[in-house]
PDB file of C-alpha atoms and ligand atoms in Angstrom:
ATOM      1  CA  UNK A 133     260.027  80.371  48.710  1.00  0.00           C
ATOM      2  CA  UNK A 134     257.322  78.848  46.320  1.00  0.00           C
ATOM      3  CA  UNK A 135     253.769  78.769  47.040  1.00  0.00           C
ATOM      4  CA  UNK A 136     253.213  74.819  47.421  1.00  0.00           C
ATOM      5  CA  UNK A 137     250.206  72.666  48.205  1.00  0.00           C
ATOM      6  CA  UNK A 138     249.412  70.160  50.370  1.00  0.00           C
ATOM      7  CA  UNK A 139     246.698  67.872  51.388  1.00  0.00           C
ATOM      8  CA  UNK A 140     245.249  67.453  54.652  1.00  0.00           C
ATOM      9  CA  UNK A 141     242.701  65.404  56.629  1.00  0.00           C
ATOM     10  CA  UNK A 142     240.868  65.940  59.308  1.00  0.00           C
ATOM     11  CA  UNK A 143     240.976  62.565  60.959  1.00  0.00           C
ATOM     12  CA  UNK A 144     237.661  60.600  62.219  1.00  0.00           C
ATOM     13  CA  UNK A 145     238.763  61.284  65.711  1.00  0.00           C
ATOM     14  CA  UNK A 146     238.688  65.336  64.888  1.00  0.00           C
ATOM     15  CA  UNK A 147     235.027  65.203  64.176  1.00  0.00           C
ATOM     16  CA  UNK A 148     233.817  62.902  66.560  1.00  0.00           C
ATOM     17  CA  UNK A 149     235.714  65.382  69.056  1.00  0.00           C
ATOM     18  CA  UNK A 150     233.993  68.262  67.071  1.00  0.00           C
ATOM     19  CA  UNK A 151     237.379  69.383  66.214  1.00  0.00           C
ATOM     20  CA  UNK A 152     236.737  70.595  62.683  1.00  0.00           C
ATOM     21  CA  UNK A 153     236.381  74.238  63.257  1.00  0.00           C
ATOM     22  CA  UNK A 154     239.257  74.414  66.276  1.00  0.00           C
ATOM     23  CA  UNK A 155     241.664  73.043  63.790  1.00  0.00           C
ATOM     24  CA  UNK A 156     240.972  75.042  60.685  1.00  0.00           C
ATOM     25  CA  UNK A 157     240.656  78.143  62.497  1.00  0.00           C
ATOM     26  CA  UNK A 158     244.432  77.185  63.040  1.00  0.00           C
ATOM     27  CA  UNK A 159     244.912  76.330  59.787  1.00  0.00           C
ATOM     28  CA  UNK A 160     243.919  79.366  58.728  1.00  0.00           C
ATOM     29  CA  UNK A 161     245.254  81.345  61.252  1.00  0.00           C
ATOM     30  CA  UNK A 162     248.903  79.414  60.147  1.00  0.00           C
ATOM     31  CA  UNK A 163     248.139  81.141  56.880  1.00  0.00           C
ATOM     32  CA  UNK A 164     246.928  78.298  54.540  1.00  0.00           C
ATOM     33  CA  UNK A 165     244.574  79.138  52.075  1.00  0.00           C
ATOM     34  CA  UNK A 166     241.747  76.202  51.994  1.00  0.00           C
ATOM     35  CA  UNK A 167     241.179  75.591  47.862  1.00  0.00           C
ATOM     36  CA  UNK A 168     239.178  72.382  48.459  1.00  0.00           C
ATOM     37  CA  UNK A 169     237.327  71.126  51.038  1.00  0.00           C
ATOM     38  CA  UNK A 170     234.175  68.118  52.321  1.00  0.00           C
ATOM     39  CA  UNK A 171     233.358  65.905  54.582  1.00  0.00           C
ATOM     40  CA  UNK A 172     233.207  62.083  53.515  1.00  0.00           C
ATOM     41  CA  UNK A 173     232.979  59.064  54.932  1.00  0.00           C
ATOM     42  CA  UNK A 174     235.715  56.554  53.507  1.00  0.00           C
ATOM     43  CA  UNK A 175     234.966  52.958  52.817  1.00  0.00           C
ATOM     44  CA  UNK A 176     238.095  50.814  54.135  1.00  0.00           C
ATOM     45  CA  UNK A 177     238.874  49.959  50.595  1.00  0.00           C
ATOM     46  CA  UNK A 178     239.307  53.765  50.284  1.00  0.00           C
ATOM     47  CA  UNK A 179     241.328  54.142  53.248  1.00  0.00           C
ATOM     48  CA  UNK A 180     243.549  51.070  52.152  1.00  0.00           C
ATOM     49  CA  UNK A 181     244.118  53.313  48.875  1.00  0.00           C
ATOM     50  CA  UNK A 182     245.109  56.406  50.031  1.00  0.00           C
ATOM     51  CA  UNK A 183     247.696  54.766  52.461  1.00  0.00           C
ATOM     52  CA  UNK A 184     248.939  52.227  50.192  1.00  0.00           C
ATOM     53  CA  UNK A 185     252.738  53.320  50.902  1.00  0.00           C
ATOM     54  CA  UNK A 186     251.871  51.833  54.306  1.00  0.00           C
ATOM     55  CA  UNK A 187     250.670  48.181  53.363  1.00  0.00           C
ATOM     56  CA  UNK A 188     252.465  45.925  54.919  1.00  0.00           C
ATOM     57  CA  UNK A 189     253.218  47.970  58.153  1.00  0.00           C
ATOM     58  CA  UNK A 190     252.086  46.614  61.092  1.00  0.00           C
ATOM     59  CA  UNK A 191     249.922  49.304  61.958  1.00  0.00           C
ATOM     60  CA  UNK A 192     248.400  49.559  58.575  1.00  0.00           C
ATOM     61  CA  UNK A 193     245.425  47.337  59.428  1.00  0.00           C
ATOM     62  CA  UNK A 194     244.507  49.822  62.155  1.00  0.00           C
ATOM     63  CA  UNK A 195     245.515  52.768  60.282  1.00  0.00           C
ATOM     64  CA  UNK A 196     242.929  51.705  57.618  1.00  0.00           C
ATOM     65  CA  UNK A 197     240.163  50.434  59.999  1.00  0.00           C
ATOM     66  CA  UNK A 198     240.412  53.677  62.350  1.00  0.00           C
ATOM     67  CA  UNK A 199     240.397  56.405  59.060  1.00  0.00           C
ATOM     68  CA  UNK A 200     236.941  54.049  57.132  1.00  0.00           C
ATOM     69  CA  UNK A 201     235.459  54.590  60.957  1.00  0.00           C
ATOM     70  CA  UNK A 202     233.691  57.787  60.832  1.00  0.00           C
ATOM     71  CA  UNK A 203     233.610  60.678  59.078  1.00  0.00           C
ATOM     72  CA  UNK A 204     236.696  62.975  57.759  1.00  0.00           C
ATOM     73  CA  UNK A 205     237.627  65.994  56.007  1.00  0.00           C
ATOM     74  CA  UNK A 206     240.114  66.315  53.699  1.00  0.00           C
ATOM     75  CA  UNK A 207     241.302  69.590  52.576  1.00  0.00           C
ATOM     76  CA  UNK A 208     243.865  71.188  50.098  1.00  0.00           C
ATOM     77  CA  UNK A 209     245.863  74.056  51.424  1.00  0.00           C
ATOM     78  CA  UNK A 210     247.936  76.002  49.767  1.00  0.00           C
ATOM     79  CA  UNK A 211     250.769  78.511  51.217  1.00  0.00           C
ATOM     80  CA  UNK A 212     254.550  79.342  50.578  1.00  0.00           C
ATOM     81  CA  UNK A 213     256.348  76.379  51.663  1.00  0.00           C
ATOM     82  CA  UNK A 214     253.149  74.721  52.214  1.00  0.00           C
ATOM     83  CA  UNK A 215     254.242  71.074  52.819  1.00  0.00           C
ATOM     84  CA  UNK A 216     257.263  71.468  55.646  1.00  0.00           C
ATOM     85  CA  UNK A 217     255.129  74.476  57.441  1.00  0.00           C
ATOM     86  CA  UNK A 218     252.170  72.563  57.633  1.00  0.00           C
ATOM     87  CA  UNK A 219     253.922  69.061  58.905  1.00  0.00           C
ATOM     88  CA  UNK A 220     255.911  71.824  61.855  1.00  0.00           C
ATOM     89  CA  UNK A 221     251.838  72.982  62.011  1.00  0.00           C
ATOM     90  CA  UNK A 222     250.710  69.707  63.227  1.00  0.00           C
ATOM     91  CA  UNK A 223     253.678  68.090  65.302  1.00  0.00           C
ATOM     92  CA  UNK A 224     255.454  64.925  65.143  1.00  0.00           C
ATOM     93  CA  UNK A 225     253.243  62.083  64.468  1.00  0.00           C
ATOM     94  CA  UNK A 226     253.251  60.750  67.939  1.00  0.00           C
ATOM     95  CA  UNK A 227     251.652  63.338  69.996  1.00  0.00           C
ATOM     96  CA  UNK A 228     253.869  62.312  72.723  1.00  0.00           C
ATOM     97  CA  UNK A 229     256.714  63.519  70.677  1.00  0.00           C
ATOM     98  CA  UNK A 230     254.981  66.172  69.653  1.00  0.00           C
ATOM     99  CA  UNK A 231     256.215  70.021  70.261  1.00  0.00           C
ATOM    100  CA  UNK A 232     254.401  72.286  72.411  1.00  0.00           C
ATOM    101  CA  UNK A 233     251.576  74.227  70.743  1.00  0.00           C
ATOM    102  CA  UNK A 234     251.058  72.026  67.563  1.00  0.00           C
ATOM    103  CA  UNK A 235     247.808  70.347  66.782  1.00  0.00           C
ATOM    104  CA  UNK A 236     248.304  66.762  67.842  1.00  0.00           C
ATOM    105  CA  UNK A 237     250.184  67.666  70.850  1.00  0.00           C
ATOM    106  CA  UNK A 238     246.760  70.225  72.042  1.00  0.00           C
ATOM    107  CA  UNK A 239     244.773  67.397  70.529  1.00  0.00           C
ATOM    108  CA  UNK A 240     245.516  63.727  69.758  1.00  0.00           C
ATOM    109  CA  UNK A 241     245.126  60.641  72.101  1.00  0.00           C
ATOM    110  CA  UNK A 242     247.592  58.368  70.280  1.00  0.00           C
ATOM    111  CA  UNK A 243     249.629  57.993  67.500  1.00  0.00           C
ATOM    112  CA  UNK A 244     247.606  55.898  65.571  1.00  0.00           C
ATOM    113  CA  UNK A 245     244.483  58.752  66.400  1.00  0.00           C
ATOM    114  CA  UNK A 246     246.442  61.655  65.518  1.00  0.00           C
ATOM    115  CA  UNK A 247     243.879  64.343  64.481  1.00  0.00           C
ATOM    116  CA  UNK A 248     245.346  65.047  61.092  1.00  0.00           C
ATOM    117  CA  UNK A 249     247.138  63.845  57.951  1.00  0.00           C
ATOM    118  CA  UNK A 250     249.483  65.932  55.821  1.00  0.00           C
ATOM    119  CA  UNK A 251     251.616  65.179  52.993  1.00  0.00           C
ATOM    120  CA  UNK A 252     255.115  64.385  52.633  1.00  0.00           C
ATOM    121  CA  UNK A 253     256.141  65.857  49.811  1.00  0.00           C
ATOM    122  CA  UNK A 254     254.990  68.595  47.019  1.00  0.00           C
ATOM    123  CA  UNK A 255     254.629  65.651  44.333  1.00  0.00           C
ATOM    124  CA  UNK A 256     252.423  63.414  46.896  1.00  0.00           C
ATOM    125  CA  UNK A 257     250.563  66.705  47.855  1.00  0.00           C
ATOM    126  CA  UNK A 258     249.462  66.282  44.396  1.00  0.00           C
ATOM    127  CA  UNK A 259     248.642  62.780  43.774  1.00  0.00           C
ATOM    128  CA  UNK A 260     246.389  62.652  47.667  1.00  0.00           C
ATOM    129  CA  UNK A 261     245.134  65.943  46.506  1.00  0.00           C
ATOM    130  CA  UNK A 262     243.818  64.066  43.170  1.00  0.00           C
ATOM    131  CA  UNK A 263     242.464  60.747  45.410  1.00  0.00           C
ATOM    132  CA  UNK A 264     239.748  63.711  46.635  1.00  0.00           C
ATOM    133  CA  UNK A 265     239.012  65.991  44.575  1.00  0.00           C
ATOM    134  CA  UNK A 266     239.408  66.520  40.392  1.00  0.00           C
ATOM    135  CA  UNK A 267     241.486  69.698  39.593  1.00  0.00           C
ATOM    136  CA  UNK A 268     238.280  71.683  38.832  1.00  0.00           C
ATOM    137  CA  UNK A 269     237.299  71.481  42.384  1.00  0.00           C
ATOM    138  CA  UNK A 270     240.550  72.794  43.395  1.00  0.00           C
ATOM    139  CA  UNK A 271     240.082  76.433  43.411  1.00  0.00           C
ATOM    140  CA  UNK A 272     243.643  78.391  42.424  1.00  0.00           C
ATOM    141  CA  UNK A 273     243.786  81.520  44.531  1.00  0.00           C
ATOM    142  CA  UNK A 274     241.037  80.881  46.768  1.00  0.00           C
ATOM    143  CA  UNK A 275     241.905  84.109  48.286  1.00  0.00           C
TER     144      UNK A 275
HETATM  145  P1  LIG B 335     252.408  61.062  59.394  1.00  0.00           P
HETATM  146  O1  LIG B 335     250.904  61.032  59.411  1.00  0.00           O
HETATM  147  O2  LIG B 335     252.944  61.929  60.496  1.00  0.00           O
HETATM  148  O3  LIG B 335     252.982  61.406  58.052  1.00  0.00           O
HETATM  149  P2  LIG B 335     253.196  58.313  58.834  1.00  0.00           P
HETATM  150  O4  LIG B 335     253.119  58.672  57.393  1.00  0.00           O
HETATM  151  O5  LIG B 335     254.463  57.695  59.331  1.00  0.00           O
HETATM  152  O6  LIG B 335     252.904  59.580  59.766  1.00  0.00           O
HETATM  153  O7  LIG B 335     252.029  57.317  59.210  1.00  0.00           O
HETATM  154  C1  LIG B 335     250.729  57.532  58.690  1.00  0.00           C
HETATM  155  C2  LIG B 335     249.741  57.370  59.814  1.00  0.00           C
HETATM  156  O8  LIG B 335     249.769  56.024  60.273  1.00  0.00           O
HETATM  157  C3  LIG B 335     250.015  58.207  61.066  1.00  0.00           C
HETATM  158  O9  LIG B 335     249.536  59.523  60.995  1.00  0.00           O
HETATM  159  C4  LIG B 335     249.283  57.411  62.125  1.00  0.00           C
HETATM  160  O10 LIG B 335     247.890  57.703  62.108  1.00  0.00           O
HETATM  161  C5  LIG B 335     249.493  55.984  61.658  1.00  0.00           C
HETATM  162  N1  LIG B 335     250.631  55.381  62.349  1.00  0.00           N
HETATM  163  C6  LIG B 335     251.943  55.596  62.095  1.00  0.00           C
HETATM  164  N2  LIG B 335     252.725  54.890  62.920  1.00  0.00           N
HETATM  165  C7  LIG B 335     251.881  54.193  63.726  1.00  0.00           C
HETATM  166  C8  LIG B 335     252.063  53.263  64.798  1.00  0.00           C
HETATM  167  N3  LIG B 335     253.282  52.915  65.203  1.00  0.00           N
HETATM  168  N4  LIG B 335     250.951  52.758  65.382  1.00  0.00           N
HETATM  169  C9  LIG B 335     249.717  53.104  64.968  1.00  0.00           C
HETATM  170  N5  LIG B 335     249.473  53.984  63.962  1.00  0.00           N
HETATM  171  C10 LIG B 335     250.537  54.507  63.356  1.00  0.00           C
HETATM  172 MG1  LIG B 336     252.979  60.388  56.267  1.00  0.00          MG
END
């Protein structure tokens, strides 16, 4: 399998909890490699951005409002098979739905507060990767 990368956030509702270090120690513990990391504070014009596949869904006015709200951290990871282990990682995006042992099902409230993003795909891994941080803040075996 190749080594992928994927991008993930650690939703406003993960550091208001004061989540951050539960869920990276699982992260980690998953075996992701962290090769960029911070904590920022999104403006909603921002959030609108970065889920701009979602305009036009009904939720995406409270998607957008809820992840400008507080602070978040978004992180690359990188692993074999990075994007579909990290998505099994983290658990369906309702935590309702979600399996047994996964980070939104341990975690979230709802399934617009969900805890955590993470990509789709190995090309939008990429491209939300880039909406954070330039490619000389990524650092290529972190390890
Ligand atoms: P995922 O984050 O699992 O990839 P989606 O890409 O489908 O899920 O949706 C992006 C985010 O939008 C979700 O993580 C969730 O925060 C929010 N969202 C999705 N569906 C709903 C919904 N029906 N109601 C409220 N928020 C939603
Ligand atoms: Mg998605």
């Amino acid at each position: 399998m190749a080594i992928e990368r994927t991008l993930t956030i650690l939703k406003p509702d993960c550091v208001r909890k004061n989540l951050i270090g539960e869920v990276t120690k699982r992260i980690q513990e998953a075996g992701f490699n962290i090769c960029a990391m911070k904590l920022v504070k999104l403006t909603k014009t921002e959030a609108e951005g970065f889920y701009a596949v979602h305009k036009g869904r009904p939720f995406f006015e409270e998607l957008t409002t809820f992840m400008s709200s507080g602070a978040c951290v978004p992180m690359v990871l990188e692993k074999e098979n990075a994007i579909a282990d990290f998505r099994t990682l983290i658990g369906a995006t309702n935590p309702a739905d979600a399996d047994e042992g996964t980070i939104r099902k341990d975690f979230a409230d709802s399934v617009g507060e969900n805890i955590v993003h993470g990509s789709d795909s190995v090309e939008n891994g990429k491209i939300e990767s880039n909406y954070f941080f330039p490619e000389h803040e990524i650092v290529a075996n972190a390890m």
